[in-house]
CSV table of C-alpha atoms in Angstrom, one decimal:
chain,number,residue,atom,x,y,z
A,68,MET,CA,91.9,77.3,88.8
A,69,SER,CA,94.9,78.5,87.0
A,70,LYS,CA,96.8,81.8,87.8
A,71,SER,CA,95.9,83.0,84.3
A,72,GLU,CA,92.2,82.7,84.9
A,73,HIS,CA,92.4,84.9,87.9
A,74,PRO,CA,95.6,87.0,87.6
A,75,VAL,CA,96.6,89.1,90.5
A,76,ASP,CA,96.6,92.8,90.2
A,77,LEU,CA,99.2,95.1,91.1
A,78,LEU,CA,97.9,96.4,94.5
A,79,THR,CA,97.4,92.8,95.6
A,80,ALA,CA,100.9,91.9,94.6
A,81,LEU,CA,102.4,95.1,96.3
A,82,ALA,CA,100.5,94.4,99.5
A,83,ARG,CA,101.7,90.9,99.6
A,84,LEU,CA,105.2,92.3,99.1
A,85,LEU,CA,104.9,94.7,101.8
A,86,SER,CA,103.5,92.3,104.4
A,87,ASN,CA,106.1,89.5,103.7
A,88,ALA,CA,109.9,90.0,104.1
A,89,ALA,CA,110.7,86.7,102.8
A,90,LEU,CA,108.8,87.4,99.6
A,91,ARG,CA,110.6,91.0,99.5
A,92,GLU,CA,113.8,89.2,99.7
A,93,ALA,CA,112.8,86.8,96.7
A,94,PHE,CA,111.7,90.0,94.9
A,95,ALA,CA,115.2,91.6,95.4
A,96,ARG,CA,117.0,88.4,94.0
A,97,ASP,CA,114.6,87.8,91.1
A,98,ALA,CA,111.7,90.1,90.5
A,99,GLU,CA,110.6,88.3,87.3
A,100,LYS,CA,110.3,85.0,89.0
A,101,VAL,CA,108.3,86.5,91.8
A,102,ALA,CA,106.0,88.2,89.3
A,103,THR,CA,105.4,84.7,87.7
A,104,GLU,CA,104.8,83.0,90.9
A,105,LEU,CA,102.3,85.7,92.0
A,106,GLY,CA,100.4,85.2,88.8
A,107,LEU,CA,100.6,88.9,88.1
A,108,ALA,CA,98.3,90.2,85.6
A,109,ALA,CA,100.3,91.0,82.3
A,110,ALA,CA,99.2,94.7,82.3
A,111,ASP,CA,100.7,95.2,85.6
A,112,ARG,CA,104.0,93.3,85.1
A,113,ALA,CA,106.0,96.1,83.7
A,114,THR,CA,105.1,98.4,86.8
A,115,PHE,CA,105.8,95.6,89.2
A,116,LEU,CA,109.2,95.0,87.8
A,117,GLN,CA,110.1,98.7,88.2
A,118,LEU,CA,109.6,98.6,92.0
A,119,LYS,CA,112.6,99.5,93.9
A,120,SER,CA,113.7,96.9,96.5
A,121,GLY,CA,115.0,99.5,98.9
A,122,ALA,CA,111.9,101.8,98.7
A,123,LEU,CA,109.7,98.5,99.4
A,124,GLU,CA,111.7,97.8,102.5
A,125,ARG,CA,111.4,101.4,103.8
A,126,GLN,CA,107.9,101.4,103.2
A,127,ALA,CA,107.2,97.9,104.7
A,128,ARG,CA,109.3,99.1,107.8
A,129,VAL,CA,106.7,102.1,108.2
A,130,LEU,CA,103.8,99.8,108.2
A,131,VAL,CA,105.5,97.4,110.7
A,132,ARG,CA,106.2,100.4,112.9
A,133,LYS,CA,102.7,101.6,112.7
A,134,ARG,CA,101.6,98.2,113.9
A,135,PHE,CA,104.1,98.1,116.6
A,136,ASP,CA,102.8,101.7,117.9
A,137,ALA,CA,99.2,100.3,117.6
A,138,ILE,CA,99.8,97.2,119.8
A,139,ARG,CA,102.2,98.4,122.3
A,140,GLY,CA,99.7,100.3,124.4
A,141,GLN,CA,97.7,97.1,124.6
A,142,ILE,CA,100.7,95.1,126.3
A,143,PRO,CA,102.4,97.8,128.3
A,144,ALA,CA,103.9,95.3,130.7
A,145,THR,CA,105.4,93.2,128.1
A,146,THR,CA,106.8,96.3,126.3
A,147,SER,CA,108.3,97.3,129.5
A,148,MET,CA,109.7,93.9,130.2
A,149,LEU,CA,111.4,93.9,126.6
A,150,GLY,CA,112.7,97.3,127.1
A,151,GLY,CA,115.0,98.5,124.2
A,152,ASP,CA,114.6,95.2,122.5
A,153,ALA,CA,110.8,95.5,121.9
A,154,TRP,CA,111.1,97.1,118.5
A,155,ALA,CA,113.7,94.6,117.3
A,156,ARG,CA,111.7,91.6,118.5
A,157,PHE,CA,108.5,93.0,117.0
A,158,GLN,CA,110.3,93.5,113.7
A,159,THR,CA,111.5,89.7,113.8
A,160,TYR,CA,108.0,88.5,114.7
A,161,ALA,CA,106.5,90.7,111.8
A,162,ARG,CA,108.7,89.3,109.0
A,163,THR,CA,105.8,87.0,107.9
A,164,ALA,CA,103.0,87.5,110.5
A,165,TRP,CA,100.2,89.8,109.5
A,166,PRO,CA,97.1,89.2,111.6
A,167,PRO,CA,94.0,91.0,110.7
A,168,THR,CA,93.4,93.1,113.7
A,169,ASN,CA,95.4,94.9,116.4
A,170,ARG,CA,94.2,92.7,119.1
A,171,SER,CA,95.2,89.5,117.3
A,172,ASP,CA,98.5,91.2,116.2
A,173,ALA,CA,99.4,91.8,119.9
A,174,LEU,CA,98.1,88.3,120.9
A,175,HIS,CA,100.3,86.6,118.2
A,176,PHE,CA,103.3,88.8,119.3
A,177,LEU,CA,102.9,87.6,122.8
A,178,ILE,CA,102.5,84.0,121.6
A,179,PHE,CA,105.7,84.4,119.4
A,180,LEU,CA,107.6,85.9,122.6
A,181,GLU,CA,106.5,82.9,124.6
A,182,LYS,CA,107.7,80.2,121.9
A,183,GLU,CA,111.0,82.0,121.7
A,184,ARG,CA,111.3,81.9,125.4
A,185,LEU,CA,111.5,85.7,125.7
A,186,PRO,CA,110.0,87.9,128.4
A,187,PHE,CA,106.2,88.5,128.1
A,188,ASP,CA,103.4,89.0,130.5
A,189,ALA,CA,101.1,86.1,130.5
A,190,MET,CA,98.3,88.1,132.1
A,191,GLU,CA,98.3,90.4,128.9
A,192,THR,CA,97.9,87.2,127.0
A,193,ASN,CA,95.0,85.9,129.0
A,194,HIS,CA,93.3,89.4,128.8
A,195,LEU,CA,93.6,89.7,125.0
A,196,MET,CA,92.3,86.1,124.8
A,197,PHE,CA,89.4,86.9,126.8
A,198,LEU,CA,88.8,90.0,124.7
A,199,GLY,CA,88.2,87.5,121.8
A,200,THR,CA,85.7,85.5,123.4
A,201,ASN,CA,82.0,86.0,124.4
A,202,GLU,CA,82.6,84.5,127.9
A,203,GLY,CA,81.3,86.4,130.9
A,204,PHE,CA,84.1,85.7,133.0
A,205,CYS,CA,87.2,83.5,133.6
A,206,PHE,CA,89.9,82.7,136.1
A,207,ARG,CA,93.5,82.1,135.4
A,208,LEU,CA,96.3,81.2,137.7
A,209,VAL,CA,99.5,82.7,136.3
A,210,ARG,CA,103.2,82.1,137.4
A,211,GLN,CA,105.2,84.9,136.1
A,212,ARG,CA,108.7,84.1,135.3
A,213,GLY,CA,111.0,85.8,137.9
A,214,PHE,CA,108.1,86.7,140.1
A,215,GLY,CA,107.9,84.4,143.2
A,216,TRP,CA,104.4,84.2,143.9
A,217,PRO,CA,101.4,82.8,141.7
A,218,VAL,CA,98.8,85.3,140.7
A,219,LEU,CA,95.1,84.6,140.3
A,220,GLN,CA,93.7,86.7,137.4
A,221,LEU,CA,90.0,87.3,137.2
A,222,LEU,CA,88.4,88.6,134.1
A,223,LEU,CA,84.9,89.8,134.0
A,224,ARG,CA,82.8,91.3,131.2
A,225,LEU,CA,80.1,93.9,132.3
A,226,GLY,CA,78.4,95.2,129.2
A,227,ARG,CA,81.3,96.4,126.8
A,228,ARG,CA,83.6,96.7,129.7
A,229,ILE,CA,86.3,94.2,130.8
A,230,HIS,CA,87.4,94.2,134.4
A,231,ASP,CA,90.8,92.6,135.0
A,232,TRP,CA,91.5,91.9,138.6
A,233,ARG,CA,94.8,90.2,139.7
A,234,PHE,CA,95.4,88.7,143.4
A,235,CYS,CA,98.8,87.8,144.4
A,236,LEU,CA,98.6,84.4,146.2
A,237,LYS,CA,101.3,85.2,148.8
A,238,LEU,CA,101.2,82.3,151.2
B,206,MET,CA,91.6,131.0,108.1
B,207,LEU,CA,90.7,128.6,110.7
B,208,VAL,CA,93.5,127.2,113.1
B,209,GLY,CA,93.1,123.8,114.8
B,210,VAL,CA,94.2,120.6,115.9
B,211,GLY,CA,93.6,117.0,115.2
B,212,TYR,CA,91.4,115.9,118.2
B,213,ARG,CA,93.2,113.1,120.4
B,214,ARG,CA,92.3,112.0,123.7
B,215,GLU,CA,95.7,113.1,125.1
B,216,LEU,CA,94.8,116.7,124.0
B,217,ALA,CA,91.3,116.8,125.4
B,218,ALA,CA,92.3,118.2,128.7
B,219,TRP,CA,94.3,121.0,126.9
B,220,ILE,CA,91.5,121.7,124.7
B,221,GLU,CA,89.0,121.9,127.7
B,222,GLU,CA,91.6,124.3,129.4
B,223,ALA,CA,92.3,126.6,126.7
B,224,PRO,CA,89.3,127.7,125.2
B,225,GLY,CA,90.0,130.0,122.2
B,226,ALA,CA,93.3,128.6,121.5
B,227,VAL,CA,91.9,126.8,118.3
B,228,ASN,CA,88.6,127.4,116.6
B,229,CYS,CA,88.7,124.1,114.6
B,230,LEU,CA,89.1,120.5,115.6
B,231,GLU,CA,89.7,117.6,113.2
B,232,VAL,CA,88.4,114.3,114.5
B,233,THR,CA,89.6,111.1,113.3
B,234,ALA,CA,86.7,109.0,112.3
B,235,GLU,CA,88.5,105.6,113.0
B,236,HIS,CA,89.0,106.8,116.7
B,237,PHE,CA,85.2,107.2,117.2
B,238,PHE,CA,84.1,103.9,115.3
B,239,THR,CA,83.5,102.0,118.7
B,240,ARG,CA,84.0,104.5,121.3
B,241,ASP,CA,83.8,107.9,122.5
B,242,GLN,CA,81.0,108.9,120.3
B,243,ASN,CA,79.2,110.8,123.2
B,244,VAL,CA,82.1,113.3,123.0
B,245,LEU,CA,81.2,114.5,119.5
B,246,PRO,CA,77.9,116.5,120.2
B,247,GLY,CA,79.9,118.7,122.8
B,248,LEU,CA,82.7,119.2,120.5
B,249,ARG,CA,80.5,120.3,117.5
B,250,GLU,CA,78.9,122.8,119.8
B,251,ARG,CA,82.1,124.7,120.4
B,252,PHE,CA,84.3,124.1,117.3
B,253,THR,CA,84.0,123.9,113.5
B,254,LEU,CA,84.7,120.3,113.1
B,255,SER,CA,86.0,118.2,110.3
B,256,VAL,CA,86.1,114.4,110.1
B,257,HIS,CA,89.1,112.8,108.9
B,258,GLY,CA,89.4,109.3,107.5
B,259,LEU,CA,92.3,106.9,107.6
B,260,GLY,CA,91.1,103.5,106.4
B,261,LEU,CA,88.3,104.0,103.5
B,262,SER,CA,91.1,102.9,101.1
B,263,LEU,CA,89.8,104.9,98.3
B,264,GLY,CA,92.3,103.6,95.8
B,265,THR,CA,91.6,99.8,96.2
B,266,PRO,CA,89.6,98.6,93.0
B,267,GLY,CA,86.2,97.3,93.5
B,268,PRO,CA,83.5,98.4,95.9
B,269,LEU,CA,84.3,100.4,99.1
B,270,ASP,CA,84.1,98.4,102.3
B,271,ALA,CA,80.4,98.9,103.2
B,272,GLU,CA,81.0,98.3,107.0
B,273,ARG,CA,83.7,100.9,107.2
B,274,LEU,CA,81.8,103.4,105.2
B,275,ALA,CA,78.8,103.0,107.4
B,276,CYS,CA,80.9,103.6,110.5
B,277,PHE,CA,82.5,106.5,108.9
B,278,ALA,CA,79.0,107.9,107.9
B,279,ARG,CA,77.9,107.2,111.4
B,280,VAL,CA,80.7,109.4,112.8
B,281,VAL,CA,79.8,112.1,110.4
B,282,ARG,CA,76.3,112.2,111.4
B,283,LEU,CA,77.3,112.6,115.0
B,284,ALA,CA,79.8,115.2,114.3
B,285,ASP,CA,77.9,117.1,111.8
B,286,PRO,CA,81.2,118.6,110.6
B,287,ALA,CA,81.7,121.3,108.0
B,288,TRP,CA,83.6,118.9,105.7
B,289,ILE,CA,85.3,115.6,105.7
B,290,SER,CA,88.5,114.2,104.3
B,291,GLU,CA,90.4,111.1,103.1
B,292,HIS,CA,93.5,110.1,101.6
B,293,VAL,CA,94.7,109.3,98.1
B,294,ALA,CA,96.0,105.9,99.0
B,295,PHE,CA,95.2,102.3,99.6
B,296,THR,CA,95.3,100.6,102.9
B,297,ARG,CA,93.9,97.2,102.1
B,298,THR,CA,93.3,94.7,99.3
B,299,ALA,CA,90.6,92.0,99.1
B,300,GLU,CA,92.7,89.6,101.0
B,301,LEU,CA,95.0,91.9,103.2
B,302,ASP,CA,94.4,95.1,105.5
B,303,LEU,CA,97.9,96.8,105.7
B,304,GLY,CA,96.6,99.2,108.4
B,305,HIS,CA,98.1,102.2,106.9
B,306,LEU,CA,98.5,104.5,103.9
B,307,ASN,CA,100.2,103.1,100.8
B,308,PRO,CA,100.7,104.9,97.4
B,309,LEU,CA,98.9,104.2,94.3
B,310,PRO,CA,100.0,104.0,90.8
B,311,GLN,CA,99.6,107.4,89.3
B,312,THR,CA,97.6,106.5,86.2
B,313,ARG,CA,94.2,107.3,84.6
B,314,ALA,CA,92.6,104.1,85.8
B,315,THR,CA,93.5,105.1,89.3
B,316,VAL,CA,92.0,108.4,89.0
B,317,LYS,CA,88.7,107.0,87.9
B,318,THR,CA,88.8,104.5,90.8
B,319,VAL,CA,89.5,107.0,93.4
B,320,ALA,CA,87.3,109.7,92.0
B,321,GLU,CA,84.4,107.3,91.9
B,322,HIS,CA,84.9,106.0,95.5
B,323,ALA,CA,85.4,109.7,96.5
B,324,ARG,CA,82.2,110.8,95.1
B,325,GLN,CA,80.3,107.8,97.0
B,326,VAL,CA,81.9,108.8,100.2
B,327,ALA,CA,80.6,112.5,99.7
B,328,ASP,CA,77.1,111.4,98.7
B,329,VAL,CA,76.6,108.8,101.5
B,330,CYS,CA,77.9,111.4,104.1
B,331,GLY,CA,76.2,114.5,102.5
B,332,LYS,CA,79.3,116.6,103.2
B,333,PRO,CA,82.1,118.3,101.0
B,334,LEU,CA,85.1,116.1,100.7
B,335,LEU,CA,88.8,116.9,100.6
B,336,LEU,CA,91.4,114.4,99.7
B,337,GLU,CA,94.8,114.4,101.0
B,338,ASN,CA,98.3,113.7,99.7
B,339,ILE,CA,100.3,111.0,101.5
B,340,ALA,CA,104.0,110.5,102.4
B,341,ALA,CA,105.5,107.3,101.0
B,342,HIS,CA,108.9,105.9,100.6
B,343,LEU,CA,107.7,104.0,97.5
B,344,THR,CA,106.7,105.6,94.4
B,345,LEU,CA,104.8,103.5,91.7
B,346,PRO,CA,105.4,104.1,88.0
B,347,GLY,CA,102.6,106.0,86.4
B,348,ASP,CA,101.7,108.2,83.4
B,349,LEU,CA,100.9,111.3,85.6
B,350,PRO,CA,103.2,113.3,87.7
B,351,GLU,CA,101.6,113.6,91.3
B,352,PRO,CA,100.2,117.1,91.1
B,353,GLU,CA,98.4,116.3,87.9
B,354,PHE,CA,97.1,113.0,89.3
B,355,LEU,CA,95.7,114.8,92.5
B,356,THR,CA,94.4,117.6,90.3
B,357,GLU,CA,92.6,115.2,88.0
B,358,ILE,CA,91.1,113.1,90.8
B,359,CYS,CA,89.8,116.3,92.5
B,360,LEU,CA,88.2,117.6,89.3
B,361,GLU,CA,86.6,114.2,88.4
B,362,ALA,CA,85.4,113.7,91.9
B,363,GLY,CA,84.2,117.3,92.4
B,364,CYS,CA,86.2,117.7,95.6
B,365,GLY,CA,88.9,119.8,97.2
B,366,LEU,CA,92.4,119.0,98.4
B,367,LEU,CA,93.7,118.7,101.8
B,368,LEU,CA,97.5,119.5,101.2
B,369,ASP,CA,99.6,117.8,103.9
B,370,ILE,CA,102.6,120.4,104.1
B,371,THR,CA,104.8,117.8,106.1
B,372,ASN,CA,104.0,114.9,103.6
B,373,LEU,CA,104.9,117.2,100.7
B,374,LEU,CA,108.4,118.3,102.5
B,375,VAL,CA,109.1,114.8,103.4
B,376,ASN,CA,108.5,113.4,99.9
B,377,SER,CA,110.5,116.2,98.5
B,378,ARG,CA,113.5,115.3,100.5
B,379,ASN,CA,113.2,111.5,100.2
B,380,HIS,CA,112.6,111.8,96.4
B,381,GLN,CA,114.5,114.9,95.6
B,382,PHE,CA,112.2,117.3,94.1
B,383,ASP,CA,111.3,121.0,94.7
B,384,PRO,CA,108.3,121.3,97.0
B,385,SER,CA,107.4,124.7,95.8
B,386,GLU,CA,107.7,123.8,92.0
B,387,TRP,CA,105.3,120.8,93.0
B,388,PHE,CA,102.5,122.8,94.7
B,389,HIS,CA,102.6,125.6,92.1
B,390,GLN,CA,101.3,122.9,89.7
B,391,LEU,CA,98.2,122.6,91.5
B,392,ASP,CA,95.1,124.7,91.1
B,393,PRO,CA,95.2,127.0,94.0
B,394,ARG,CA,91.4,127.0,94.3
B,395,LEU,CA,91.5,123.2,95.0
B,396,ILE,CA,93.7,123.7,98.2
B,397,LYS,CA,91.1,124.0,101.0
B,398,GLN,CA,92.9,122.8,104.0
B,399,LEU,CA,96.5,122.1,105.3
B,400,HIS,CA,97.9,119.5,107.7
B,401,ILE,CA,101.2,120.2,109.3
B,402,VAL,CA,103.4,118.6,112.0
B,403,GLY,CA,107.2,118.2,112.5
B,404,TYR,CA,109.1,115.6,110.7
B,405,GLU,CA,111.8,113.2,111.9
B,406,PHE,CA,115.1,112.6,110.3
B,407,ASN,CA,116.1,108.9,110.4
B,408,GLY,CA,119.8,108.7,109.1
B,409,ASP,CA,119.3,108.9,105.5
B,410,HIS,CA,115.5,109.9,105.0
B,411,LEU,CA,112.7,111.9,106.6
B,412,SER,CA,109.6,110.4,108.1
B,413,ASP,CA,106.3,111.7,109.0
B,414,SER,CA,106.1,110.4,112.6
B,415,HIS,CA,103.6,113.0,113.8
B,416,SER,CA,105.5,113.3,116.9
B,417,ALA,CA,107.9,116.3,116.5
B,418,PRO,CA,107.4,120.1,116.7
B,419,ILE,CA,107.0,121.9,113.6
B,420,GLN,CA,110.4,122.9,112.0
B,421,GLU,CA,111.1,126.3,110.5
B,422,GLU,CA,111.1,125.0,106.9
B,423,LEU,CA,107.7,123.6,107.3
B,424,ILE,CA,106.5,127.1,108.7
B,425,ALA,CA,108.2,128.8,105.7
B,426,LEU,CA,106.8,126.1,103.1
B,427,ALA,CA,103.3,126.6,104.8
B,428,ALA,CA,103.3,130.4,104.5
B,429,GLU,CA,104.3,130.0,100.8
B,430,VAL,CA,101.5,127.8,100.2
B,431,VAL,CA,99.0,130.0,102.1
B,432,ARG,CA,100.1,133.1,100.0
B,433,TYR,CA,99.4,131.0,96.8
B,434,ALA,CA,96.1,129.1,97.7
B,435,ARG,CA,94.4,130.8,100.7
B,436,PRO,CA,93.3,127.7,102.2
B,437,GLU,CA,90.5,127.8,104.9
B,438,ALA,CA,91.9,125.8,107.7
B,439,ILE,CA,95.3,124.6,108.9
B,440,ILE,CA,95.5,121.7,111.3
B,441,LEU,CA,98.2,120.6,113.7
B,442,GLU,CA,98.3,116.8,113.2
B,443,ARG,CA,100.2,115.6,116.2
B,444,ASP,CA,99.7,111.8,117.1
B,445,ALA,CA,102.6,111.1,119.5
B,446,ASN,CA,104.9,112.4,122.0
B,447,PHE,CA,102.5,115.1,123.2
B,448,PRO,CA,103.8,118.2,124.4
B,449,ASP,CA,102.7,120.0,127.6
B,450,SER,CA,100.2,122.8,127.5
B,451,GLU,CA,103.1,125.5,126.9
B,452,GLY,CA,104.5,123.1,124.0
B,453,LEU,CA,101.1,123.1,122.5
B,454,ALA,CA,100.6,126.8,122.7
B,455,ALA,CA,103.8,127.2,121.1
B,456,GLU,CA,103.0,124.8,118.2
B,457,ILE,CA,99.6,126.8,117.8
B,458,ARG,CA,101.6,130.1,117.6
B,459,LYS,CA,103.5,128.6,114.7
B,460,LEU,CA,100.3,128.1,112.9
B,461,GLU,CA,99.1,131.6,113.8
B,462,GLN,CA,102.5,132.7,112.5
B,463,ILE,CA,101.7,131.0,109.2
B,464,ARG,CA,98.3,132.5,108.9
B,465,THR,CA,99.2,136.1,109.7
B,466,SER,CA,102.5,136.1,107.8
B,467,SER,CA,100.7,135.2,104.6
B,468,ARG,CA,97.5,137.5,104.8
B,469,PRO,CA,97.6,141.1,106.3
B,470,SER,CA,93.8,141.0,107.1
B,471,ASP,CA,92.2,137.7,107.5
B,472,GLY,CA,88.9,136.9,108.8
B,473,VAL,CA,87.8,133.5,110.1
B,474,GLY,CA,87.4,131.3,107.0
B,475,THR,CA,84.4,129.6,105.7
B,476,PRO,CA,84.2,125.8,105.4
B,477,PRO,CA,85.3,124.5,101.9
B,478,GLN,CA,82.5,124.1,99.6
């Protein structure tokens, strides 16, 4: 299927720009080239080329901030561990990641932090992963960085409620 | 004119403890899609309600998201509001949900898309619909100035306008235009409701963080709009950094100030038709 058979409309192209920092950088360097690579509809090309890079960046930043505000309540321990760096770390993660739901956004952020060897709460990862399953319960043994004792985490689903118990295995 | 707040979990205790402080609540539909729906019947017994949407994405070409619309309509049924509202914006495309409001090209084609979707929402919900102007750092070139764009949509969709005073002021500063001149281009009969909350100054631009106390210039602009258009409700739209009871009372007094400074004798308004 060629690009000309199904050209991309203006809002689709704009959404791709707003959700992808690398694409915005490419747009700032050469908007014509990005329009062609996206397969933009001819009727939308002139409008697309008039978009201002600085304004795109500011709008994209607003969107990322809304995402951050939406997920940080789901991962309070991790947010607390990251302290003043939390927003900057999230911005780095969000350069190209755009998961479809707040839950998966929070989960992918934790996975990013783990990969980057940055502070995160593994029990919050377990909790979010459990939320995405249909399991009735699960156990996880967690060894938190900088915390001496392992923790046994029990997740239990009762109706629509999730119970999350944590037992410190202090021997 | 009704004076109220956007209902948030964090404000629930204050609303319970201060009966009479407000006579109107705006509930955000998305907050009730999967939880807290049992709260709505109690609220509707005591307050005039409106249901406000964030994610119907009226500006996205093609059909509305049927599942979202069904969820929205369900909240409307439970809340039985006097009116409903949404934004003139897009939040998603066929391939991506951006999760927040983004501006639309101000063209006749967009007018047609938004108006068609707005009519559908009003029909499905069986309630009068108001459409809201958004704050945006980005402007998309188009053939209509924003006031004309909004007016055409409202006329074609047969709905009213929810004028967000903060969004107007923020846009006017960031894009350098006169907010007073801007709203005077609107038909005053279209303006049925106002939103207001303090803005934040972030270095070189203003933002609508919904987390600050209302500033004096917003009060002045809102009073000017009220004198011009006589809207029927004003809602404090605070989403974060919630003040204590005293702080909330102070914010409501500002809304009362807007109401009383604009009209010498004012009864309780009627819902927008």
